[in-house]
Amino acid sequence: MQAAGGTTLNADEAADGTTGVARPARPALSRRAVVVLGSTALLAVLLDQITKELSTNGLTEGEPVRILGGLVYLSLLRNSGAAFSLGSGYTWVFPLVTLAVIGWIGWMTTRLRSVPWAVALGLVLGGALGNLGDRLFRAPGVFQGHVVDMISLFGPYGEYFAVFNIADSCLSVGVVLAVLLELTGRQRDGSRVAKKQKAAA
């Protein structure tokens, strides 16, 4: 296509109404980052489910096991709520929140090119899926299932910190890592905010 004065326009320039102005390329999805995200999430889910299965088969509620000199106690607990049993009367809400988180992670991966971000999102995804499995498939029923917790720090019954599981740990570490990546200017597309600002200047 030709513009006034005989300048030749390509298809993209014609569609945008620009003449030779380069548009920034949209960052493509990185296969490596997606593989890291998926592998991290899968490992988190497997570790979570294995420890839950071992706990339900080997521990008895009300009979905590003291290890590491009392630094850690293995205390079987079935939690219908969130941390510290908050929201116990609204168990059905937590699967819906988890599904929203999974959808958000799916959207975040559309331009994912950063391996550190892939690890962070994979940990969050794996933790979310681990507890979602409990909500869907454990007693007393679908969307009402109680999450299996077993790790209590410094006391046998969560006196100092909420009793948690591997999925909770993965979620927490993933969120902290994501915050650190944001604070250091690392973007999901593999770039850094400081470099972007320098290039713009």
XYZ file of N, CA and C in Angstrom:
603
model
N 0.856 -1.188 0.000
C 0.000 0.000 0.000
C 0.888 1.233 0.000
N 0.450 2.279 -0.666
C 1.232 3.501 -0.726
C 0.494 4.642 -0.051
N 1.249 5.422 0.716
C 0.692 6.619 1.341
C 0.931 7.794 0.416
N 0.451 8.965 0.841
C 0.660 10.166 0.031
C 2.148 10.410 -0.117
N 2.576 10.775 -1.322
C 3.984 11.013 -1.566
C 4.716 9.779 -2.013
N 3.983 8.651 -2.178
C 4.592 7.453 -2.715
C 5.266 6.567 -1.691
N 5.138 6.881 -0.365
C 5.764 6.040 0.654
C 5.036 4.713 0.751
N 5.777 3.645 0.737
C 5.174 2.315 0.813
C 4.940 1.927 2.267
N 3.730 1.463 2.585
C 3.371 1.026 3.939
C 3.209 -0.480 3.953
N 3.682 -1.098 5.028
C 3.402 -2.524 5.169
C 2.029 -2.695 5.806
N 1.610 -3.941 5.971
C 0.248 -4.203 6.453
C 0.037 -3.681 7.860
N 1.050 -3.854 8.737
C 0.890 -3.409 10.115
C 0.815 -1.886 10.195
N 1.663 -1.207 9.400
C 1.648 0.235 9.418
C 0.342 0.775 8.857
N -0.164 0.125 7.839
C -1.424 0.567 7.259
C -2.556 0.431 8.256
N -2.538 -0.686 9.018
C -3.599 -0.917 10.004
C -3.525 0.087 11.131
N -2.293 0.499 11.512
C -2.144 1.414 12.630
C -2.197 2.868 12.210
N -2.109 3.121 10.905
C -2.084 4.491 10.443
C -0.750 5.154 10.698
N 0.336 4.379 10.819
C 1.659 4.940 11.062
C 2.510 4.778 9.821
N 3.572 5.520 9.746
C 4.471 5.459 8.581
C 5.876 5.201 9.067
N 6.248 3.950 9.119
C 7.614 3.590 9.467
C 7.936 3.683 10.935
N 6.932 3.857 11.818
C 7.188 3.925 13.247
C 7.186 2.508 13.805
N 8.294 2.070 14.364
C 8.407 0.698 14.864
C 7.588 0.535 16.135
N 6.803 -0.508 16.169
C 6.029 -0.812 17.360
C 6.795 -1.811 18.212
N 6.741 -1.694 19.566
C 7.440 -2.657 20.410
C 6.825 -4.042 20.243
N 7.689 -5.018 20.107
C 7.204 -6.385 19.933
C 6.607 -6.911 21.224
N 5.506 -7.627 21.100
C 4.892 -8.247 22.271
C 5.754 -9.431 22.700
N 6.122 -9.495 23.990
C 6.968 -10.592 24.443
C 6.268 -11.938 24.268
N 6.973 -12.872 23.681
C 6.397 -14.195 23.454
C 6.499 -15.027 24.720
N 5.655 -16.025 24.782
C 5.664 -16.943 25.904
C 6.936 -17.782 25.848
N 7.602 -17.936 26.983
C 8.820 -18.725 27.054
C 8.487 -20.154 27.451
N 8.843 -21.101 26.581
C 8.569 -22.509 26.879
C 9.294 -22.937 28.145
N 10.527 -22.460 28.303
C 11.302 -22.833 29.483
C 10.619 -22.357 30.760
N 10.133 -21.112 30.765
C 9.473 -20.578 31.952
C 8.200 -21.359 32.268
N 7.443 -21.714 31.240
C 6.216 -22.474 31.455
C 6.518 -23.862 32.012
N 7.583 -24.492 31.496
C 7.978 -25.814 32.003
C 8.390 -25.719 33.474
N 9.149 -24.672 33.815
C 9.560 -24.477 35.208
C 8.346 -24.260 36.098
N 7.402 -23.440 35.638
C 6.180 -23.201 36.418
C 5.425 -24.506 36.650
N 5.199 -25.260 35.574
C 4.450 -26.502 35.694
C 5.157 -27.524 36.564
N 6.475 -27.639 36.414
C 7.238 -28.603 37.202
C 7.231 -28.231 38.685
N 7.374 -26.939 38.966
C 7.346 -26.474 40.355
C 5.988 -26.754 40.990
N 4.926 -26.451 40.262
C 3.582 -26.691 40.783
C 3.340 -28.185 41.016
N 3.767 -29.012 40.065
C 3.573 -30.461 40.200
C 4.334 -31.006 41.399
N 5.581 -30.578 41.578
C 6.378 -31.034 42.714
C 5.737 -30.616 44.033
N 5.228 -29.386 44.085
C 4.579 -28.896 45.302
C 3.345 -29.726 45.632
N 2.540 -30.027 44.624
C 1.326 -30.823 44.851
C 1.684 -32.232 45.321
N 2.676 -32.848 44.689
C 3.073 -34.208 45.064
C 3.578 -34.257 46.506
N 4.466 -33.328 46.876
C 4.977 -33.301 48.242
C 3.855 -33.071 49.246
N 2.944 -32.172 48.903
C 1.820 -31.876 49.792
C 0.934 -33.098 49.993
N 0.579 -33.756 48.913
C -0.336 -34.890 49.022
C 0.329 -36.098 49.690
N 1.618 -36.299 49.433
C 2.327 -37.409 50.074
C 2.392 -37.199 51.582
N 2.748 -35.975 52.018
C 2.827 -35.711 53.454
C 1.454 -35.795 54.117
N 0.419 -35.399 53.414
C -0.930 -35.504 53.974
C -1.352 -36.962 54.112
N -1.006 -37.766 53.112
C -1.358 -39.186 53.170
C -0.605 -39.872 54.309
N 0.684 -39.567 54.449
C 1.463 -40.143 55.543
C 0.929 -39.685 56.897
N 0.512 -38.443 56.980
C 0.010 -37.908 58.243
C -1.312 -38.548 58.648
N -2.234 -38.665 57.698
C -3.533 -39.254 58.032
C -3.417 -40.735 58.376
N -2.403 -41.401 57.838
C -2.217 -42.829 58.125
C -1.346 -43.080 59.349
N -0.430 -42.143 59.652
C 0.525 -42.397 60.721
C 0.351 -41.580 61.973
N -0.456 -40.526 61.926
C -0.668 -39.682 63.099
C -2.087 -39.826 63.616
N -2.243 -39.534 64.891
C -3.565 -39.575 65.525
C -3.890 -38.199 66.077
N -5.074 -37.724 65.810
C -5.476 -36.412 66.313
C -5.412 -36.395 67.829
N -4.837 -35.334 68.384
C -4.711 -35.222 69.829
C -3.478 -35.887 70.400
N -2.643 -36.487 69.530
C -1.415 -37.141 69.979
C -0.238 -36.637 69.144
N 0.227 -35.420 69.412
C 1.311 -34.836 68.615
C 2.634 -35.563 68.823
N 3.456 -35.541 67.783
C 4.787 -36.148 67.823
C 5.828 -35.023 67.880
N 6.682 -35.068 68.915
C 7.686 -34.023 69.138
C 8.970 -34.392 68.406
N 9.478 -33.461 67.566
C 10.737 -33.687 66.854
C 11.605 -32.441 66.942
N 12.889 -32.609 66.666
C 13.860 -31.503 66.688
C 13.843 -30.776 68.026
N 13.739 -31.547 69.089
C 13.798 -30.966 70.425
C 12.644 -30.053 70.769
N 11.526 -30.213 70.109
C 10.365 -29.370 70.378
C 10.253 -28.169 69.460
N 11.201 -28.039 68.535
C 11.086 -26.954 67.562
C 9.888 -27.177 66.646
N 9.641 -28.431 66.311
C 8.532 -28.803 65.446
C 7.743 -29.939 66.091
N 6.436 -29.851 65.980
C 5.551 -30.939 66.396
C 4.717 -31.358 65.193
N 4.524 -32.650 65.042
C 3.614 -33.165 64.022
C 2.267 -33.404 64.684
N 1.327 -32.529 64.400
C 0.020 -32.564 65.052
C -1.070 -32.619 63.991
N -1.721 -33.756 63.869
C -2.758 -33.922 62.856
C -3.973 -33.059 63.185
N -4.364 -32.248 62.207
C -5.506 -31.360 62.376
C -6.268 -31.277 61.068
N -7.576 -31.331 61.144
C -8.419 -31.172 59.953
C -9.111 -29.822 60.068
N -8.752 -28.917 59.162
C -9.147 -27.523 59.257
C -10.213 -27.188 58.214
N -11.352 -26.730 58.661
C -12.424 -26.345 57.738
C -12.314 -24.894 57.302
N -11.397 -24.131 57.934
C -11.256 -22.718 57.606
C -9.893 -22.402 57.044
N -9.465 -21.162 57.269
C -8.139 -20.731 56.828
C -7.187 -20.842 58.012
N -6.100 -20.065 57.992
C -5.145 -20.092 59.091
C -5.840 -19.738 60.405
N -5.435 -20.414 61.473
C -6.041 -20.250 62.794
C -7.538 -20.567 62.768
N -7.956 -21.394 61.771
C -9.359 -21.823 61.635
C -10.310 -20.661 61.359
N -9.791 -19.574 60.823
C -10.662 -18.447 60.474
C -11.596 -18.837 59.342
N -12.841 -18.374 59.410
C -13.810 -18.653 58.358
C -14.283 -20.091 58.327
N -14.279 -20.767 59.475
C -14.661 -22.183 59.514
C -16.092 -22.420 59.063
N -16.945 -21.425 59.231
C -18.334 -21.586 58.840
C -18.598 -21.315 57.372
N -17.558 -20.964 56.626
C -17.725 -20.613 55.214
C -16.735 -21.399 54.354
N -16.672 -22.696 54.596
C -15.713 -23.551 53.896
C -15.871 -23.473 52.387
N -17.100 -23.346 51.902
C -17.369 -23.350 50.457
C -16.737 -22.151 49.737
N -16.429 -21.086 50.497
C -15.855 -19.894 49.880
C -14.426 -20.152 49.410
N -13.667 -20.939 50.172
C -12.241 -21.105 49.892
C -11.960 -21.766 48.545
N -12.707 -22.786 48.114
C -12.467 -23.314 46.764
C -12.704 -22.275 45.673
N -13.702 -21.408 45.862
C -13.974 -20.377 44.862
C -12.824 -19.378 44.782
N -12.282 -19.008 45.951
C -11.139 -18.101 45.970
C -9.938 -18.758 45.286
N -9.744 -20.056 45.568
C -8.623 -20.785 44.960
C -8.762 -20.841 43.450
N -9.960 -21.090 42.952
C -10.183 -21.124 41.503
C -9.883 -19.760 40.880
N -10.226 -18.688 41.593
C -9.919 -17.342 41.097
C -8.404 -17.134 41.038
N -7.688 -17.626 42.044
C -6.223 -17.507 42.063
C -5.612 -18.279 40.900
N -6.133 -19.475 40.638
C -5.630 -20.282 39.526
C -5.863 -19.570 38.199
N -7.030 -18.953 38.039
C -7.310 -18.188 36.830
C -6.379 -16.997 36.687
N -6.082 -16.344 37.807
C -5.162 -15.199 37.784
C -3.768 -15.644 37.357
N -3.313 -16.780 37.869
C -2.000 -17.289 37.490
C -1.981 -17.635 36.001
N -3.071 -18.224 35.508
C -3.156 -18.519 34.084
C -3.016 -17.265 33.241
N -3.634 -16.183 33.684
C -3.514 -14.910 32.961
C -2.092 -14.363 33.059
N -1.457 -14.511 34.211
C -0.101 -14.013 34.421
C 0.908 -14.721 33.525
N 0.623 -15.959 33.160
C 1.585 -16.730 32.360
C 1.524 -16.392 30.874
N 0.576 -15.574 30.436
C 0.423 -15.319 29.005
C 1.641 -14.638 28.391
N 2.421 -13.912 29.208
C 3.643 -13.282 28.708
C 4.839 -13.657 29.574
N 4.788 -14.806 30.187
C 5.824 -15.213 31.130
C 7.110 -15.594 30.404
N 8.207 -14.911 30.772
C 9.525 -15.233 30.222
C 10.589 -15.291 31.315
N 10.212 -15.050 32.537
C 11.152 -14.998 33.652
C 11.092 -16.292 34.449
N 12.237 -16.960 34.604
C 12.285 -18.202 35.381
C 12.014 -17.950 36.869
N 12.587 -16.904 37.487
C 12.243 -16.638 38.892
C 10.750 -16.422 39.099
N 10.115 -15.697 38.170
C 8.664 -15.523 38.275
C 7.949 -16.858 38.081
N 8.476 -17.707 37.219
C 7.881 -19.027 37.007
C 7.922 -19.850 38.284
N 9.039 -19.773 39.019
C 9.148 -20.494 40.286
C 8.128 -19.952 41.293
N 8.045 -18.622 41.390
C 7.113 -18.004 42.333
C 5.666 -18.395 42.021
N 5.270 -18.264 40.763
C 3.895 -18.606 40.379
C 3.647 -20.106 40.501
N 4.663 -20.918 40.219
C 4.513 -22.360 40.363
C 4.276 -22.765 41.806
N 4.981 -22.124 42.735
C 4.776 -22.412 44.157
C 3.366 -22.024 44.596
N 2.927 -20.844 44.162
C 1.569 -20.408 44.518
C 0.529 -21.356 43.918
N 0.725 -21.722 42.647
C -0.216 -22.618 41.984
C -0.236 -23.986 42.653
N 0.939 -24.537 42.948
C 1.000 -25.842 43.594
C 0.351 -25.833 44.965
N 0.606 -24.772 45.738
C -0.021 -24.669 47.050
C -1.530 -24.551 46.961
N -1.988 -23.751 46.009
C -3.435 -23.583 45.829
C -4.098 -24.899 45.430
N -3.463 -25.621 44.498
C -4.026 -26.898 44.041
C -4.009 -27.947 45.146
N -2.948 -27.952 45.965
C -2.861 -28.922 47.052
C -4.018 -28.797 48.027
N -4.302 -27.577 48.456
C -5.413 -27.382 49.390
C -6.767 -27.493 48.707
N -6.825 -27.141 47.410
C -8.083 -27.295 46.681
C -8.481 -28.766 46.614
N -7.497 -29.644 46.452
C -7.800 -31.074 46.434
C -8.474 -31.527 47.720
N -8.024 -31.000 48.844
C -8.658 -31.340 50.119
C -10.091 -30.826 50.165
N -10.272 -29.586 49.712
C -11.617 -28.993 49.746
C -12.605 -29.782 48.881
N -12.114 -30.353 47.802
C -13.005 -31.042 46.865
C -13.211 -32.514 47.193
N -12.176 -33.185 47.709
C -12.240 -34.644 47.793
C -12.212 -35.226 49.201
N -11.948 -34.427 50.209
C -11.942 -34.967 51.561
C -13.284 -34.728 52.252
N -13.480 -35.450 53.350
C -14.714 -35.329 54.128
C -14.818 -33.911 54.702
N -16.056 -33.394 54.857
C -17.331 -34.117 54.732
C -17.957 -34.117 53.340
N -17.361 -33.434 52.335
C -17.960 -33.473 51.010
C -17.357 -32.428 50.089
N -17.810 -32.458 48.835
C -17.300 -31.545 47.817
C -17.551 -30.089 48.218
N -16.535 -29.253 48.103
C -16.548 -27.843 48.475
C -16.694 -27.639 49.982
N -16.747 -28.731 50.745
C -16.846 -28.643 52.192
C -15.703 -29.385 52.876
N -14.795 -29.945 52.075
C -13.723 -30.762 52.628
C -12.802 -29.994 53.565
N -12.306 -30.697 54.581
C -11.402 -30.097 55.551
C -9.957 -30.327 55.119
N -9.148 -29.268 55.206
C -7.742 -29.351 54.820
C -6.946 -30.040 55.927
N -6.056 -30.949 55.530
C -5.212 -31.657 56.488
C -3.974 -30.814 56.789
N -3.794 -30.429 58.047
C -2.610 -29.716 58.512
C -1.874 -30.615 59.497
N -0.548 -30.424 59.593
C 0.201 -31.305 60.494
C 1.464 -30.705 61.084
N 1.873 -29.514 60.675
C 3.130 -28.942 61.156
C 2.830 -27.810 62.137
N 3.307 -27.965 63.365
C 3.107 -26.960 64.404
C 4.475 -26.560 64.959
N 4.755 -25.265 64.992
C 6.055 -24.779 65.431
C 6.030 -24.339 66.892
N 7.044 -24.790 67.646
C 7.303 -24.370 69.023
C 6.277 -24.880 70.029
N 5.202 -25.445 69.592
C 4.188 -25.984 70.500
C 3.354 -27.015 69.769
N 2.747 -27.967 70.498
C 2.041 -29.069 69.836
C 0.695 -28.713 69.232
N 0.097 -27.584 69.647
C -1.262 -27.287 69.211
C -1.393 -25.890 68.583
N -0.347 -25.435 67.941
C -0.417 -24.126 67.284
C -0.509 -22.964 68.239
N 0.128 -23.085 69.406
C 0.071 -22.001 70.380
C 0.743 -20.726 69.891
N 1.778 -20.851 69.093
C 2.568 -19.695 68.680
C 2.406 -19.352 67.207
N 1.961 -20.313 66.438
C 1.815 -20.102 64.996
C 0.794 -21.106 64.487
N 0.069 -20.716 63.450
C -0.982 -21.597 62.932
C -0.391 -22.930 62.468
N -1.092 -24.024 62.745
C -0.698 -25.337 62.219
C -0.883 -25.305 60.706
N 0.117 -25.789 59.968
C 0.073 -25.654 58.514
C 0.531 -26.931 57.834
N 0.538 -26.906 56.504
C 0.966 -28.061 55.716
C 1.934 -27.594 54.623
N 2.360 -28.514 53.770
C 3.319 -28.178 52.717
C 2.711 -27.191 51.712
N 1.427 -27.358 51.396
C 0.768 -26.435 50.463
C 0.798 -25.012 50.995
N 0.537 -24.849 52.286
C 0.589 -23.512 52.892
C 1.995 -22.927 52.793
N 3.000 -23.777 53.023
C 4.392 -23.319 52.937
C 4.723 -22.852 51.527
N 4.306 -23.618 50.538
C 4.563 -23.248 49.147
C 3.888 -21.934 48.791
N 2.655 -21.766 49.223
C 1.938 -20.516 48.978
C 2.683 -19.325 49.578
N 3.106 -19.480 50.834
C 3.777 -18.375 51.524
C 5.099 -18.022 50.856
N 5.905 -19.044 50.552
C 7.200 -18.800 49.915
C 7.002 -18.183 48.531
N 6.012 -18.669 47.787
C 5.741 -18.126 46.453
C 5.333 -16.672 46.497
N 4.487 -16.307 47.441
C 4.046 -14.913 47.564
C 5.215 -14.013 47.960
N 6.027 -14.464 48.926
C 7.192 -13.672 49.353
C 8.152 -13.472 48.187
N 8.406 -14.537 47.413
C 9.294 -14.429 46.256
C 8.734 -13.461 45.228
N 7.429 -13.509 44.979
C 6.803 -12.588 44.026
C 6.947 -11.138 44.478
N 6.775 -10.887 45.771
C 6.933 -9.531 46.304
C 8.372 -9.048 46.126
N 9.340 -9.930 46.399
C 10.742 -9.563 46.235
C 11.072 -9.245 44.772
N 10.510 -10.026 43.862
C 10.735 -9.773 42.436
C 10.166 -8.426 42.027
N 8.992 -8.098 42.557
C 8.400 -6.789 42.258
C 9.260 -5.662 42.822
N 9.717 -5.831 44.059
C 10.502 -4.779 44.704
C 11.836 -4.555 44.012
N 12.395 -5.603 43.417
C 13.672 -5.465 42.719
C 13.500 -5.120 41.243
N 12.264 -4.891 40.816
C 12.013 -4.431 39.459
C 12.029 -5.506 38.395
N 11.990 -6.754 38.779
C 11.992 -7.833 37.793
C 10.570 -8.067 37.283
N 10.417 -8.072 35.983
C 9.109 -8.216 35.362
C 8.892 -9.636 34.853
N 7.632 -9.979 34.627
C 7.299 -11.332 34.149
C 7.866 -11.612 32.761
N 8.083 -10.548 31.968
C 8.611 -10.760 30.624
C 10.135 -10.852 30.592
N 10.767 -10.883 31.782
C 12.208 -11.038 31.863
C 12.974 -9.731 31.893
N 12.298 -8.605 31.718
C 12.961 -7.307 31.743
C 12.978 -6.752 33.164
N 13.625 -5.600 33.309
C 13.670 -4.926 34.598
C 13.158 -3.505 34.448
N 12.506 -3.005 35.472
C 11.906 -1.669 35.418
C 12.977 -0.627 35.189
N 14.114 -0.725 35.862
C 15.170 0.279 35.719
C 15.652 0.362 34.277
N 15.811 -0.798 33.614
C 16.264 -0.809 32.234
C 15.214 -0.197 31.314
N 13.932 -0.491 31.595
C 12.863 0.088 30.785
C 12.858 1.607 30.897
N 13.020 2.112 32.127
C 13.000 3.556 32.324
C 14.189 4.233 31.659
N 15.363 3.560 31.723
C 16.555 4.095 31.076
C 16.384 4.153 29.569
N 15.787 3.076 29.004
C 15.568 3.035 27.552
C 14.572 4.113 27.126
N 13.539 4.339 27.944
C 12.550 5.357 27.619
C 13.161 6.746 27.648
N 14.084 6.985 28.615
C 14.734 8.292 28.719
C 15.649 8.535 27.520
